[in-house]
Structures are given as C-alpha cells and as structure tokens.
Amino acid sequence: MKTNIIRYWQARTDKVRHCSETVFRRPGVYFRRFSFPLVLSCFFLMIVVHGRGQGSTDSPPVRNQFTIGLGASYIKTLDLLYSPIMYKSLRTDLHLGYLSKSKNGVFSTDLNVFLGALKPNSGGAVIVYASETAIDGVETTEDMRLEMSQIGFNLQLGYLHKLQKLQSPSKAFYLGASLEESLTYTPGFVNVGVINYGSVNARARFEYLLKNGKPVIFDITFPLVSVVTRLPYNQSPGEPGQSGLGAFFTGNNQVETLNHFQNARFSIQYPFLIKKRSAFNIRYEASWMHYYNPRHLTQAGNQLSLGFTF
C-alpha cells in the first residue's frame, strides 16, 4: 500500500513537471520561430511613429518616380521533390522601379534581383556521401560538404485604377492587375526550390496620409492564372540530346489557377525622409507561395529594404 502511494505521487510530480516545462518552453519556441518577422514589424512601426512627429508637410514627387533599393529577405523553403527537410535562405535584394501616377490611376514596373545562401533550417551544412569500390573489392566512402545558393529575379508590370467614390483627403483606394515573371534557381545537382512562373495577378493598393503629410502605402497581390514550370519527378526535363535549360522551359509548363498555385504578397511602404525632389523609403514585404506539382513546394518569407526615389 505504501509503495502504491509513493508511485502515485511520483507520477503526479512527473506530470506537473512535464506540463510546466511544456508551458514555459513554448513561448521560447514561438519567439524563435517568429522573431525575425516580429523584429521587422517593430522596426517598421518605429520608423512610422518617428515620422509622424517630424511635422513635415512635403510630399514626394507625384509623377514619373524612379526607385533604386537595396534590402535583405529571409525565406524558408520546403520542397518535397527533394527532401522533407526545410531550408532557409538569407538573400540580398536589389530593386529597380518606375511609377507614373495620374488622376485616374498608377502605372508601375518593378524588377527585383536576389542572391543568397541556402542551408538546412536546423543542423549544419548538407553532406553528400559517395561510395566507390576498387578493383580488389575494397569499398571506400567519401563525404563532401555541399554549399548551396539561390539566385533569381522577379519582374512585374501593372496598372491600378483609382476608385474615385472611395477617395477622401487622407485616403485613396486602387484596384487593378499586373503581369509577373519570376525565376528561382538553385545551381548544382540538388535543385531545391527551383521554379519559374508567369502570372496574371489581381492587385490592390491603399494609401493613407498621416498628419505629417507623408503617405503609408499598403499593397497586396495574388495570382489569378499562372503558367508554372518545375522539374519533373524523374529530374530529367527533356529527351536525350536536348539541352536541360531548353527542355525545362518548353516541356514542363502547366497552366494553373488559384486553387493549385498560390502566391500572396503583402507590403507596407513609408517615406521616412523626404526632400524637395526625392525621398528615402522603407519597405516591408511578407510573402507565401505554394505549388503542388510534382511534389509540394512551399515558400514563406519576409523582406526589408531601403529605397531612394527621385
């Protein structure tokens, strides 16, 4: 009887200890998981709040704006075509943009080029093992540390029409569409995250004028119809004798709608320093993409950039 009582209280103690560890560990896990977007959001909010107290009533150039920007993005990729392991990439981004604004709408074109290392989300680098059997039957195994990177670009051309009925002195709404072409490429023989797509997007823009006369610009984009290109499951894009690059772009294209290919992006932009004919902007973007064929590919990330508009 005494032994049963001791076992009972030991079981109760272990259960309480397990629950307490779970409760107190979970916030740390959540913080590590979302710390990067949280820091970006807080930094952007600090810039906006600081700008509200400047008291400037200037506005950036209204028509024919050119933008040069430099930023960094943190992307996580899960590509089940190659591995169930999640990868992460810290990229450097170069942005070039042009915008023409009129009474009725906004015409814009944007080019974003990126480059960054690609690593497993947890653990060290990717290790590749190769076995070789000599003539005498002795088998040797060698390992090689695999350095991976991702390069690519995103080009977007669009027009947004101003909704005059919803306009007010401090608010402006725009609806429109854009054409987009994007390529993400991973050099080497482990092509994690490789995808090319051209899409027709729906796009919306909302501008809110702060008390200091500076606008905060919100933008959201998602595809309606896309032509998506991925390597096939057998990793052989074409027939023997055909170039791999040519076969990739000509033999693996799939027309997809929103139910099969999702690619949503949300951005916030704020001109924190404005001169007479130029402005310095800070921009934050969150993105999420998913495609199911031939195996599920999911990418999610955040981007923070600084731009000079003139």
Tab-separated table of C-alpha atoms in Angstrom:
chain	number	residue	atom	x	y	z
A	1	MET	CA	0.000	0.000	0.000
A	2	LYS	CA	2.786	2.381	0.920
A	3	THR	CA	4.590	1.556	-2.324
A	4	ASN	CA	1.471	2.346	-4.383
A	5	ILE	CA	1.072	5.725	-2.685
A	6	ILE	CA	4.695	6.634	-3.394
A	7	ARG	CA	4.309	5.651	-7.057
A	8	TYR	CA	1.105	7.712	-7.292
A	9	TRP	CA	2.747	10.870	-6.015
A	10	GLN	CA	5.811	10.314	-8.188
A	11	ALA	CA	3.529	10.062	-11.218
A	12	ARG	CA	1.694	13.249	-10.207
A	13	THR	CA	5.016	15.076	-9.715
A	14	ASP	CA	6.356	13.978	-13.111
A	15	LYS	CA	3.118	15.070	-14.791
A	16	VAL	CA	3.242	18.531	-13.186
A	17	ARG	CA	6.916	18.903	-14.110
A	18	HIS	CA	6.185	17.904	-17.720
A	19	CYS	CA	3.306	20.374	-18.006
A	20	SER	CA	5.333	23.233	-16.537
A	21	GLU	CA	8.252	22.562	-18.882
A	22	THR	CA	5.889	22.485	-21.862
A	23	VAL	CA	4.216	25.732	-20.867
A	24	PHE	CA	7.447	27.621	-20.197
A	25	ARG	CA	9.275	26.267	-23.232
A	26	ARG	CA	6.510	27.002	-25.706
A	27	PRO	CA	6.855	30.823	-25.674
A	28	GLY	CA	10.557	30.437	-26.370
A	29	VAL	CA	9.843	28.150	-29.302
A	30	TYR	CA	7.243	30.545	-30.668
A	31	PHE	CA	9.564	33.514	-30.200
A	32	ARG	CA	12.391	31.836	-32.096
A	33	ARG	CA	10.022	30.868	-34.869
A	34	PHE	CA	8.519	34.321	-35.367
A	35	SER	CA	11.333	36.540	-34.069
A	36	PHE	CA	12.515	37.700	-37.499
A	37	PRO	CA	9.146	38.980	-38.795
A	38	LEU	CA	8.430	40.399	-35.336
A	39	VAL	CA	11.662	42.406	-35.341
A	40	LEU	CA	10.983	43.648	-38.871
A	41	SER	CA	7.449	44.715	-37.987
A	42	CYS	CA	8.572	46.520	-34.830
A	43	PHE	CA	11.359	48.286	-36.706
A	44	PHE	CA	8.982	49.430	-39.414
A	45	LEU	CA	6.465	50.641	-36.803
A	46	MET	CA	9.184	52.643	-35.039
A	47	ILE	CA	10.083	54.377	-38.303
A	48	VAL	CA	6.440	55.263	-38.982
A	49	VAL	CA	5.853	56.585	-35.466
A	50	HIS	CA	9.068	58.590	-35.653
A	51	GLY	CA	7.935	60.073	-38.966
A	52	ARG	CA	4.628	61.224	-37.531
A	53	GLY	CA	6.417	63.567	-35.196
A	54	GLN	CA	8.509	65.262	-37.867
A	55	GLY	CA	5.791	67.735	-38.785
A	56	SER	CA	6.748	67.838	-42.473
A	57	THR	CA	4.014	68.621	-44.972
A	58	ASP	CA	6.133	67.887	-48.036
A	59	SER	CA	5.187	65.128	-50.438
A	60	PRO	CA	7.384	63.018	-52.728
A	61	PRO	CA	7.336	63.530	-56.498
A	62	VAL	CA	3.860	62.746	-57.828
A	63	ARG	CA	4.679	61.736	-61.401
A	64	ASN	CA	7.453	59.709	-63.066
A	65	GLN	CA	9.153	58.315	-59.980
A	66	PHE	CA	12.280	56.157	-60.256
A	67	THR	CA	13.390	53.969	-57.345
A	68	ILE	CA	16.648	52.203	-56.518
A	69	GLY	CA	16.558	49.974	-53.457
A	70	LEU	CA	18.709	47.535	-51.516
A	71	GLY	CA	17.424	45.073	-48.961
A	72	ALA	CA	17.522	41.659	-47.343
A	73	SER	CA	14.997	38.852	-47.264
A	74	TYR	CA	14.673	35.760	-45.099
A	75	ILE	CA	12.993	32.858	-46.909
A	76	LYS	CA	12.102	29.352	-45.736
A	77	THR	CA	11.573	26.611	-48.335
A	78	LEU	CA	10.063	23.143	-48.079
A	79	ASP	CA	10.476	21.214	-51.339
A	80	LEU	CA	9.194	17.632	-51.026
A	81	LEU	CA	10.519	16.848	-54.504
A	82	TYR	CA	13.988	16.624	-52.928
A	83	SER	CA	13.731	16.345	-49.182
A	84	PRO	CA	11.350	16.596	-46.206
A	85	ILE	CA	13.905	18.950	-44.615
A	86	MET	CA	13.097	22.657	-44.505
A	87	TYR	CA	15.714	25.051	-45.885
A	88	LYS	CA	16.361	28.704	-45.095
A	89	SER	CA	17.927	31.446	-47.170
A	90	LEU	CA	19.137	34.933	-46.282
A	91	ARG	CA	19.138	36.856	-49.551
A	92	THR	CA	20.465	40.184	-50.723
A	93	ASP	CA	17.949	42.038	-52.897
A	94	LEU	CA	18.426	44.759	-55.493
A	95	HIS	CA	15.276	46.609	-56.527
A	96	LEU	CA	14.678	48.894	-59.519
A	97	GLY	CA	11.303	50.531	-60.028
A	98	TYR	CA	9.377	53.068	-62.072
A	99	LEU	CA	6.000	54.589	-61.214
A	100	SER	CA	3.800	57.035	-63.086
A	101	LYS	CA	0.880	58.495	-61.163
A	102	SER	CA	-2.079	60.361	-62.644
A	103	LYS	CA	-5.521	61.485	-61.513
A	104	ASN	CA	-7.087	58.193	-62.591
A	105	GLY	CA	-4.504	55.623	-61.563
A	106	VAL	CA	-0.970	54.338	-61.168
A	107	PHE	CA	1.246	52.584	-63.710
A	108	SER	CA	4.281	50.767	-62.295
A	109	THR	CA	7.050	48.365	-63.206
A	110	ASP	CA	9.367	46.667	-60.699
A	111	LEU	CA	12.420	44.446	-61.015
A	112	ASN	CA	13.845	42.582	-58.038
A	113	VAL	CA	17.079	40.535	-58.319
A	114	PHE	CA	18.274	38.371	-55.414
A	115	LEU	CA	21.155	36.141	-54.358
A	116	GLY	CA	21.670	34.201	-51.142
A	117	ALA	CA	22.981	31.046	-49.481
A	118	LEU	CA	20.641	28.095	-48.962
A	119	LYS	CA	21.055	25.971	-45.828
A	120	PRO	CA	19.034	23.441	-43.823
A	121	ASN	CA	16.800	25.118	-41.267
A	122	SER	CA	18.346	23.065	-38.451
A	123	GLY	CA	21.711	21.370	-38.183
A	124	GLY	CA	24.806	22.037	-40.237
A	125	ALA	CA	25.513	22.038	-43.944
A	126	VAL	CA	24.368	19.409	-46.431
A	127	ILE	CA	26.756	16.424	-46.503
A	128	VAL	CA	26.864	14.238	-49.625
A	129	TYR	CA	28.293	10.718	-49.341
A	130	ALA	CA	29.784	8.762	-52.253
A	131	SER	CA	30.861	5.094	-52.182
A	132	GLU	CA	33.480	3.613	-54.509
A	133	THR	CA	34.599	0.001	-54.905
A	134	ALA	CA	38.148	-0.629	-56.071
A	135	ILE	CA	39.292	-3.494	-58.321
A	136	ASP	CA	40.404	-5.513	-55.311
A	137	GLY	CA	36.918	-5.230	-53.806
A	138	VAL	CA	37.765	-2.684	-51.136
A	139	GLU	CA	34.934	-0.183	-50.699
A	140	THR	CA	35.632	3.380	-49.604
A	141	THR	CA	33.178	6.112	-48.662
A	142	GLU	CA	33.881	9.797	-49.042
A	143	ASP	CA	31.847	12.730	-47.796
A	144	MET	CA	31.636	16.230	-49.249
A	145	ARG	CA	30.264	19.413	-47.754
A	146	LEU	CA	27.737	20.853	-50.224
A	147	GLU	CA	27.488	24.641	-50.428
A	148	MET	CA	24.140	25.715	-51.890
A	149	SER	CA	22.831	29.082	-53.049
A	150	GLN	CA	19.774	30.563	-54.757
A	151	ILE	CA	19.628	33.228	-57.429
A	152	GLY	CA	16.676	34.683	-59.296
A	153	PHE	CA	14.584	37.650	-60.262
A	154	ASN	CA	11.034	38.933	-60.204
A	155	LEU	CA	9.640	41.335	-62.847
A	156	GLN	CA	6.205	42.902	-62.504
A	157	LEU	CA	4.302	45.317	-64.757
A	158	GLY	CA	0.903	46.627	-63.668
A	159	TYR	CA	-1.783	49.285	-63.640
A	160	LEU	CA	-4.055	50.294	-60.753
A	161	HIS	CA	-7.212	52.343	-61.211
A	162	LYS	CA	-8.205	54.839	-58.530
A	163	LEU	CA	-11.670	54.337	-57.013
A	164	GLN	CA	-12.898	57.914	-57.008
A	165	LYS	CA	-16.033	57.168	-54.966
A	166	LEU	CA	-13.937	55.873	-52.044
A	167	GLN	CA	-11.420	58.697	-52.140
A	168	SER	CA	-11.079	61.198	-49.288
A	169	PRO	CA	-8.464	63.842	-48.378
A	170	SER	CA	-6.489	61.278	-46.368
A	171	LYS	CA	-7.330	58.018	-48.153
A	172	ALA	CA	-7.065	56.589	-51.662
A	173	PHE	CA	-8.038	53.115	-52.923
A	174	TYR	CA	-6.767	51.454	-56.107
A	175	LEU	CA	-7.697	48.211	-57.842
A	176	GLY	CA	-6.034	46.682	-60.873
A	177	ALA	CA	-3.903	43.900	-62.315
A	178	SER	CA	-0.306	43.102	-63.112
A	179	LEU	CA	1.771	40.782	-65.280
A	180	GLU	CA	4.559	38.972	-63.455
A	181	GLU	CA	7.528	36.804	-64.427
A	182	SER	CA	9.649	35.141	-61.734
A	183	LEU	CA	12.503	32.635	-61.624
A	184	THR	CA	14.180	30.989	-58.625
A	185	TYR	CA	17.184	28.817	-59.460
A	186	THR	CA	19.460	26.687	-57.279
A	187	PRO	CA	22.702	25.786	-59.111
A	188	GLY	CA	24.125	22.281	-58.706
A	189	PHE	CA	22.575	18.828	-58.698
A	190	VAL	CA	20.278	19.411	-55.681
A	191	ASN	CA	17.805	21.912	-57.150
A	192	VAL	CA	15.781	22.724	-54.041
A	193	GLY	CA	13.135	25.384	-54.671
A	194	VAL	CA	13.650	25.736	-58.433
A	195	ILE	CA	10.533	27.241	-60.021
A	196	ASN	CA	9.585	29.586	-62.835
A	197	TYR	CA	6.184	31.183	-63.271
A	198	GLY	CA	4.446	33.830	-65.295
A	199	SER	CA	1.125	35.029	-63.934
A	200	VAL	CA	-1.736	37.472	-64.302
A	201	ASN	CA	-2.292	38.967	-60.853
A	202	ALA	CA	-5.056	40.797	-59.082
A	203	ARG	CA	-3.690	43.738	-57.153
A	204	ALA	CA	-4.953	46.315	-54.654
A	205	ARG	CA	-3.360	49.423	-53.178
A	206	PHE	CA	-4.382	51.621	-50.261
A	207	GLU	CA	-2.752	54.941	-49.401
A	208	TYR	CA	-3.280	56.628	-46.044
A	209	LEU	CA	-1.989	60.149	-45.470
A	210	LEU	CA	-0.592	60.744	-41.984
A	211	LYS	CA	-0.902	64.027	-40.113
A	212	ASN	CA	2.639	64.932	-41.155
A	213	GLY	CA	1.642	64.783	-44.825
A	214	LYS	CA	3.506	61.543	-45.568
A	215	PRO	CA	1.658	58.536	-47.011
A	216	VAL	CA	1.731	54.951	-45.772
A	217	ILE	CA	1.177	52.650	-48.755
A	218	PHE	CA	-0.312	49.149	-48.417
A	219	ASP	CA	-0.163	46.737	-51.354
A	220	ILE	CA	-1.493	43.190	-51.810
A	221	THR	CA	-1.041	40.883	-54.817
A	222	PHE	CA	-2.153	37.336	-55.668
A	223	PRO	CA	-2.266	35.376	-58.973
A	224	LEU	CA	-5.423	34.550	-60.922
A	225	VAL	CA	-3.925	32.476	-63.756
A	226	SER	CA	-0.311	31.277	-63.958
A	227	VAL	CA	1.988	29.260	-66.192
A	228	VAL	CA	4.194	27.321	-63.755
A	229	THR	CA	7.387	25.430	-64.628
A	230	ARG	CA	9.005	22.852	-62.334
A	231	LEU	CA	11.394	19.969	-62.860
A	232	PRO	CA	9.568	16.626	-63.252
A	233	TYR	CA	9.696	13.932	-60.604
A	234	ASN	CA	12.349	11.947	-62.507
A	235	GLN	CA	14.595	15.076	-62.652
A	236	SER	CA	15.005	14.664	-66.412
A	237	PRO	CA	13.426	17.717	-68.061
A	238	GLY	CA	13.717	16.517	-71.677
A	239	GLU	CA	14.765	13.824	-74.075
A	240	PRO	CA	18.368	12.661	-74.669
A	241	GLY	CA	20.274	15.191	-76.736
A	242	GLN	CA	18.039	18.084	-75.691
A	243	SER	CA	19.517	20.849	-73.551
A	244	GLY	CA	18.355	20.830	-69.975
A	245	LEU	CA	17.594	24.567	-69.929
A	246	GLY	CA	15.583	24.448	-73.136
A	247	ALA	CA	13.671	21.374	-72.012
A	248	PHE	CA	12.909	22.948	-68.640
A	249	PHE	CA	11.198	25.979	-70.172
A	250	THR	CA	9.425	24.185	-73.048
A	251	GLY	CA	8.387	20.766	-71.785
A	252	ASN	CA	7.248	21.249	-68.193
A	253	ASN	CA	4.814	24.175	-68.303
A	254	GLN	CA	1.489	23.846	-66.521
A	255	VAL	CA	-1.394	26.343	-66.657
A	256	GLU	CA	-2.708	26.727	-63.118
A	257	THR	CA	-5.413	28.726	-61.376
A	258	LEU	CA	-5.603	29.953	-57.796
A	259	ASN	CA	-6.767	26.595	-56.416
A	260	HIS	CA	-3.479	24.905	-57.454
A	261	PHE	CA	-0.916	27.723	-57.334
A	262	GLN	CA	-1.000	30.287	-54.530
A	263	ASN	CA	1.411	33.201	-54.284
A	264	ALA	CA	0.255	36.001	-51.995
A	265	ARG	CA	2.338	39.062	-51.136
A	266	PHE	CA	1.598	41.939	-48.770
A	267	SER	CA	3.774	45.042	-48.455
A	268	ILE	CA	3.929	48.304	-46.494
A	269	GLN	CA	5.940	51.303	-47.659
A	270	TYR	CA	6.689	54.563	-45.890
A	271	PRO	CA	8.815	57.590	-46.983
A	272	PHE	CA	10.650	58.370	-43.751
A	273	LEU	CA	12.807	61.165	-45.244
A	274	ILE	CA	11.511	63.485	-47.973
A	275	LYS	CA	13.354	66.205	-49.839
A	276	LYS	CA	12.066	68.568	-52.496
A	277	ARG	CA	12.569	66.216	-55.451
A	278	SER	CA	13.482	62.910	-53.785
A	279	ALA	CA	12.600	60.616	-50.908
A	280	PHE	CA	14.059	57.738	-48.905
A	281	ASN	CA	11.593	54.873	-48.379
A	282	ILE	CA	11.470	51.888	-46.080
A	283	ARG	CA	9.508	48.883	-47.298
A	284	TYR	CA	8.461	45.623	-45.660
A	285	GLU	CA	7.014	42.657	-47.565
A	286	ALA	CA	5.615	39.312	-46.411
A	287	SER	CA	5.178	36.522	-48.955
A	288	TRP	CA	3.762	33.000	-49.120
A	289	MET	CA	3.799	30.619	-52.094
A	290	HIS	CA	2.573	27.042	-52.556
A	291	TYR	CA	2.511	24.689	-55.539
A	292	TYR	CA	1.521	21.016	-55.515
A	293	ASN	CA	3.113	19.581	-58.704
A	294	PRO	CA	5.029	17.249	-58.990
A	295	ARG	CA	5.550	17.370	-55.219
A	296	HIS	CA	4.519	20.110	-52.813
A	297	LEU	CA	6.695	23.238	-52.763
A	298	THR	CA	6.078	25.850	-50.069
A	299	GLN	CA	7.970	29.103	-49.536
A	300	ALA	CA	7.362	31.818	-46.952
A	301	GLY	CA	9.420	34.823	-46.025
A	302	ASN	CA	9.943	38.460	-45.137
A	303	GLN	CA	11.811	41.264	-46.856
A	304	LEU	CA	13.017	44.618	-45.564
A	305	SER	CA	14.504	47.172	-47.934
A	306	LEU	CA	15.537	50.802	-48.169
A	307	GLY	CA	14.910	52.724	-51.366
A	308	PHE	CA	15.820	56.041	-52.899
A	309	THR	CA	13.058	57.607	-55.025
A	310	PHE	CA	13.715	60.519	-57.364
